[in-house]
Amino acid sequence: MCGRYDLNQSPHVIALRFILAREPQAFSNADVRPTNQAPIIKDSEGERVATLARWGLIPSWSKDPKIAQHTFNARGETVAEKPSFRAAFKRRRCIVPMDAFYEWQAVSGEKKKRKLRIASPDGDLLAVAGLWECWHSPEGEAVETFTVITTAANTLMQPIHDRMPVILGREDWEPWLDPATGNPLLLQSMLKPCPEEWLRIAADAAA
Protein backbone atom coordinates (compact mmCIF):
# COMPACT_ATOMS: atom_id res chain seq x y z
CA MET A 1 0.00 0.00 0.00
CA CYS A 2 0.98 3.65 -0.07
CA GLY A 3 -0.36 5.80 2.76
CA ARG A 4 2.22 8.56 3.24
CA TYR A 5 4.53 10.50 0.96
CA ASP A 6 6.25 13.83 0.61
CA LEU A 7 6.53 16.49 -2.08
CA ASN A 8 8.69 19.55 -1.60
CA GLN A 9 9.98 20.47 -5.05
CA SER A 10 9.52 23.94 -6.50
CA PRO A 11 6.84 24.59 -9.15
CA HIS A 12 9.65 25.19 -11.66
CA VAL A 13 11.23 21.78 -11.01
CA ILE A 14 7.87 20.01 -11.24
CA ALA A 15 7.05 21.78 -14.52
CA LEU A 16 10.42 20.83 -16.03
CA ARG A 17 10.33 17.24 -14.81
CA PHE A 18 6.87 16.51 -16.20
CA ILE A 19 7.01 18.84 -19.22
CA LEU A 20 3.97 20.84 -18.09
CA ALA A 21 2.25 23.56 -20.12
CA ARG A 22 2.75 25.96 -17.19
CA GLU A 23 4.14 26.01 -13.67
CA PRO A 24 1.79 24.58 -11.05
CA GLN A 25 0.61 26.20 -7.87
CA ALA A 26 3.28 26.20 -5.15
CA PHE A 27 2.99 23.17 -2.86
CA SER A 28 5.07 21.76 -0.03
CA ASN A 29 4.21 18.97 2.40
CA ALA A 30 6.68 16.60 4.01
CA ASP A 31 3.86 14.33 5.21
CA VAL A 32 1.05 13.97 2.65
CA ARG A 33 -1.69 11.73 4.04
CA PRO A 34 -5.07 10.49 2.74
CA THR A 35 -7.68 13.32 2.67
CA ASN A 36 -4.89 15.91 2.18
CA GLN A 37 -4.72 17.96 -0.99
CA ALA A 38 -1.74 17.44 -3.27
CA PRO A 39 -0.83 18.05 -6.93
CA ILE A 40 -1.59 15.54 -9.65
CA ILE A 41 -0.43 15.64 -13.28
CA LYS A 42 -3.15 15.10 -15.88
CA ASP A 43 -4.19 15.86 -19.45
CA SER A 44 -6.48 18.87 -19.79
CA GLU A 45 -7.71 19.43 -23.34
CA GLY A 46 -4.42 18.27 -24.80
CA GLU A 47 -2.20 20.11 -22.30
CA ARG A 48 -0.24 18.45 -19.52
CA VAL A 49 -1.02 20.36 -16.31
CA ALA A 50 -0.82 20.01 -12.54
CA THR A 51 -3.88 20.62 -10.38
CA LEU A 52 -4.60 20.16 -6.68
CA ALA A 53 -6.83 17.23 -5.72
CA ARG A 54 -7.79 15.45 -2.52
CA TRP A 55 -6.20 12.07 -1.82
CA GLY A 56 -8.92 9.43 -1.62
CA LEU A 57 -10.94 8.90 -4.78
CA ILE A 58 -14.67 9.59 -4.62
CA PRO A 59 -16.47 8.08 -7.65
CA SER A 60 -18.76 10.50 -9.44
CA TRP A 61 -21.78 8.32 -8.56
CA SER A 62 -21.04 8.11 -4.83
CA LYS A 63 -23.49 9.72 -2.41
CA ASP A 64 -21.12 9.42 0.57
CA PRO A 65 -17.68 11.10 0.52
CA LYS A 66 -16.57 8.77 3.32
CA ILE A 67 -15.86 6.18 0.63
CA ALA A 68 -12.54 8.03 0.23
CA GLN A 69 -11.34 6.41 3.46
CA HIS A 70 -11.09 3.14 1.53
CA THR A 71 -10.05 4.36 -1.93
CA PHE A 72 -6.74 6.15 -1.45
CA ASN A 73 -5.08 3.09 -3.02
CA ALA A 74 -6.24 1.01 -5.99
CA ARG A 75 -4.82 -2.44 -6.73
CA GLY A 76 -3.39 -2.54 -10.25
CA GLU A 77 -4.52 -6.13 -10.71
CA THR A 78 -8.23 -5.25 -10.32
CA VAL A 79 -8.44 -1.54 -11.10
CA ALA A 80 -10.09 -2.10 -14.49
CA GLU A 81 -13.00 -4.02 -12.93
CA LYS A 82 -13.65 -2.42 -9.55
CA PRO A 83 -16.76 -0.19 -9.67
CA SER A 84 -15.00 2.59 -7.74
CA PHE A 85 -12.14 2.81 -10.25
CA ARG A 86 -13.09 1.37 -13.64
CA ALA A 87 -14.53 4.58 -15.14
CA ALA A 88 -11.50 6.62 -14.10
CA PHE A 89 -9.17 3.89 -15.39
CA LYS A 90 -10.68 4.27 -18.85
CA ARG A 91 -10.48 8.07 -19.17
CA ARG A 92 -9.09 9.85 -16.09
CA ARG A 93 -5.57 8.66 -15.40
CA CYS A 94 -2.97 10.84 -13.73
CA ILE A 95 0.55 10.92 -12.36
CA VAL A 96 1.09 11.63 -8.68
CA PRO A 97 4.48 13.35 -8.26
CA MET A 98 6.40 12.36 -5.14
CA ASP A 99 9.83 13.10 -3.72
CA ALA A 100 9.52 9.89 -1.70
CA PHE A 101 7.00 7.55 -0.12
CA TYR A 102 7.17 5.94 3.33
CA GLU A 103 6.81 2.53 4.90
CA TRP A 104 7.36 1.29 8.45
CA GLN A 105 9.45 -1.77 9.26
CA ALA A 106 9.48 -3.76 12.49
CA VAL A 107 12.95 -3.96 14.06
CA SER A 108 13.95 -6.85 16.31
CA GLY A 109 14.28 -5.69 19.90
CA GLU A 110 12.59 -2.33 19.31
CA LYS A 111 8.99 -1.46 20.19
CA LYS A 112 8.77 1.33 17.65
CA LYS A 113 8.77 0.54 13.95
CA ARG A 114 11.44 2.19 11.84
CA LYS A 115 10.19 4.78 9.35
CA LEU A 116 11.77 4.22 5.94
CA ARG A 117 11.98 6.75 3.13
CA ILE A 118 11.88 5.31 -0.39
CA ALA A 119 13.08 7.70 -3.09
CA SER A 120 14.94 7.89 -6.38
CA PRO A 121 18.72 7.45 -5.93
CA ASP A 122 19.40 10.58 -8.01
CA GLY A 123 16.77 12.74 -6.30
CA ASP A 124 14.40 12.84 -9.28
CA LEU A 125 10.68 13.08 -8.62
CA LEU A 126 8.86 9.74 -8.75
CA ALA A 127 6.06 9.49 -11.32
CA VAL A 128 3.44 7.37 -9.55
CA ALA A 129 0.43 6.06 -11.48
CA GLY A 130 -2.93 7.33 -10.27
CA LEU A 131 -6.56 7.95 -11.22
CA TRP A 132 -8.66 11.04 -10.66
CA GLU A 133 -12.36 11.88 -10.46
CA CYS A 134 -14.51 14.96 -10.15
CA TRP A 135 -17.23 14.47 -7.54
CA HIS A 136 -20.07 16.89 -6.88
CA SER A 137 -21.23 17.32 -3.31
CA PRO A 138 -24.96 17.62 -2.45
CA GLU A 139 -24.33 21.39 -2.25
CA GLY A 140 -23.02 21.40 -5.80
CA GLU A 141 -19.33 21.85 -4.98
CA ALA A 142 -16.96 20.20 -7.49
CA VAL A 143 -14.27 18.22 -5.67
CA GLU A 144 -11.33 16.63 -7.52
CA THR A 145 -9.99 13.49 -5.86
CA PHE A 146 -7.35 10.91 -6.71
CA THR A 147 -6.03 7.47 -5.84
CA VAL A 148 -2.56 5.91 -6.01
CA ILE A 149 -2.28 2.61 -7.88
CA THR A 150 -0.28 -0.16 -6.22
CA THR A 151 1.26 -3.40 -7.40
CA ALA A 152 3.19 -6.34 -5.96
CA ALA A 153 6.48 -5.34 -4.34
CA ASN A 154 9.73 -5.75 -6.23
CA THR A 155 12.58 -7.64 -4.56
CA LEU A 156 13.95 -4.45 -2.97
CA MET A 157 10.62 -3.70 -1.27
CA GLN A 158 9.56 -7.25 -0.37
CA PRO A 159 11.32 -7.31 3.05
CA ILE A 160 9.35 -4.18 3.99
CA HIS A 161 5.90 -4.63 2.45
CA ASP A 162 4.19 -6.87 -0.10
CA ARG A 163 2.80 -3.89 -2.03
CA MET A 164 4.31 -0.74 -3.54
CA PRO A 165 3.17 2.18 -5.70
CA VAL A 166 3.31 1.77 -9.48
CA ILE A 167 6.17 4.00 -10.66
CA LEU A 168 5.94 4.84 -14.35
CA GLY A 169 8.92 5.06 -16.67
CA ARG A 170 9.16 8.21 -18.78
CA GLU A 171 8.15 6.31 -21.93
CA ASP A 172 4.80 5.49 -20.28
CA TRP A 173 3.84 9.02 -19.25
CA GLU A 174 2.23 10.08 -22.53
CA PRO A 175 0.09 6.98 -23.19
CA TRP A 176 -0.88 6.76 -19.51
CA LEU A 177 -2.11 10.36 -19.37
CA ASP A 178 -3.75 10.41 -22.81
CA PRO A 179 -7.52 9.87 -22.39
CA ALA A 180 -7.58 8.43 -25.91
CA THR A 181 -5.42 5.45 -24.91
CA GLY A 182 -8.11 2.81 -24.91
CA ASN A 183 -6.16 -0.43 -25.08
CA PRO A 184 -6.69 -2.06 -21.65
CA LEU A 185 -3.85 -4.51 -22.24
CA LEU A 186 -1.42 -1.65 -22.91
CA LEU A 187 -2.57 0.19 -19.80
CA GLN A 188 -2.43 -2.94 -17.67
CA SER A 189 1.11 -3.67 -18.89
CA MET A 190 2.30 -0.44 -17.21
CA LEU A 191 1.01 -1.50 -13.79
CA LYS A 192 4.00 -3.54 -12.71
CA PRO A 193 6.79 -3.27 -10.12
CA CYS A 194 9.54 -0.89 -11.17
CA PRO A 195 13.18 -2.04 -11.46
CA GLU A 196 15.05 -2.15 -8.15
CA GLU A 197 17.61 0.38 -9.31
CA TRP A 198 14.92 3.07 -9.59
CA LEU A 199 14.66 3.25 -5.78
CA ARG A 200 16.79 3.72 -2.69
CA ILE A 201 15.66 2.95 0.84
CA ALA A 202 16.94 4.87 3.85
CA ALA A 203 15.86 5.41 7.44
CA ASP A 204 14.03 8.73 7.67
CA ALA A 205 16.22 11.20 9.54
CA ALA A 206 13.18 13.26 10.52
CA ALA A 207 11.32 10.35 12.12
PDB file of N, CA, C and O in Angstrom, residues 104 112-116 203-207:
ATOM      1  N   TRP A 104       6.850   1.526   7.102  1.00  0.00           N
ATOM      2  CA  TRP A 104       7.358   1.290   8.449  1.00  0.00           C
ATOM      3  C   TRP A 104       7.743  -0.170   8.582  1.00  0.00           C
ATOM      4  O   TRP A 104       6.996  -1.063   8.185  1.00  0.00           O
ATOM      5  N   LYS A 112       9.208   0.404  18.683  1.00  0.00           N
ATOM      6  CA  LYS A 112       8.772   1.331  17.649  1.00  0.00           C
ATOM      7  C   LYS A 112       9.266   0.878  16.281  1.00  0.00           C
ATOM      8  O   LYS A 112      10.436   0.522  16.118  1.00  0.00           O
ATOM      9  N   LYS A 113       8.368   0.888  15.308  1.00  0.00           N
ATOM     10  CA  LYS A 113       8.773   0.538  13.951  1.00  0.00           C
ATOM     11  C   LYS A 113       9.652   1.643  13.358  1.00  0.00           C
ATOM     12  O   LYS A 113       9.497   2.821  13.679  1.00  0.00           O
ATOM     13  N   ARG A 114      10.544   1.247  12.489  1.00  0.00           N
ATOM     14  CA  ARG A 114      11.443   2.194  11.837  1.00  0.00           C
ATOM     15  C   ARG A 114      10.768   2.781  10.597  1.00  0.00           C
ATOM     16  O   ARG A 114      10.249   2.055   9.754  1.00  0.00           O
ATOM     17  N   LYS A 115      10.764   4.093  10.504  1.00  0.00           N
ATOM     18  CA  LYS A 115      10.191   4.775   9.351  1.00  0.00           C
ATOM     19  C   LYS A 115      11.227   4.819   8.232  1.00  0.00           C
ATOM     20  O   LYS A 115      12.343   5.327   8.421  1.00  0.00           O
ATOM     21  N   LEU A 116      10.859   4.295   7.074  1.00  0.00           N
ATOM     22  CA  LEU A 116      11.768   4.223   5.939  1.00  0.00           C
ATOM     23  C   LEU A 116      11.297   5.154   4.824  1.00  0.00           C
ATOM     24  O   LEU A 116      10.114   5.222   4.520  1.00  0.00           O
ATOM     25  N   ALA A 203      16.605   5.018   6.248  1.00  0.00           N
ATOM     26  CA  ALA A 203      15.862   5.412   7.444  1.00  0.00           C
ATOM     27  C   ALA A 203      15.605   6.903   7.379  1.00  0.00           C
ATOM     28  O   ALA A 203      16.466   7.698   6.966  1.00  0.00           O
ATOM     29  N   ASP A 204      14.403   7.314   7.750  1.00  0.00           N
ATOM     30  CA  ASP A 204      14.029   8.728   7.673  1.00  0.00           C
ATOM     31  C   ASP A 204      14.659   9.485   8.832  1.00  0.00           C
ATOM     32  O   ASP A 204      14.339   9.224  10.001  1.00  0.00           O
ATOM     33  N   ALA A 205      15.503  10.447   8.509  1.00  0.00           N
ATOM     34  CA  ALA A 205      16.216  11.203   9.540  1.00  0.00           C
ATOM     35  C   ALA A 205      15.285  12.047  10.370  1.00  0.00           C
ATOM     36  O   ALA A 205      15.583  12.407  11.527  1.00  0.00           O
ATOM     37  N   ALA A 206      14.117  12.396   9.801  1.00  0.00           N
ATOM     38  CA  ALA A 206      13.175  13.264  10.520  1.00  0.00           C
ATOM     39  C   ALA A 206      12.224  12.485  11.405  1.00  0.00           C
ATOM     40  O   ALA A 206      11.391  13.086  12.103  1.00  0.00           O
ATOM     41  N   ALA A 207      12.270  11.172  11.362  1.00  0.00           N
ATOM     42  CA  ALA A 207      11.318  10.349  12.118  1.00  0.00           C
ATOM     43  C   ALA A 207      11.543  10.484  13.623  1.00  0.00           C
ATOM     44  O   ALA A 207      12.658  10.702  14.070  1.00  0.00           O
TER      45      ALA A 207
END
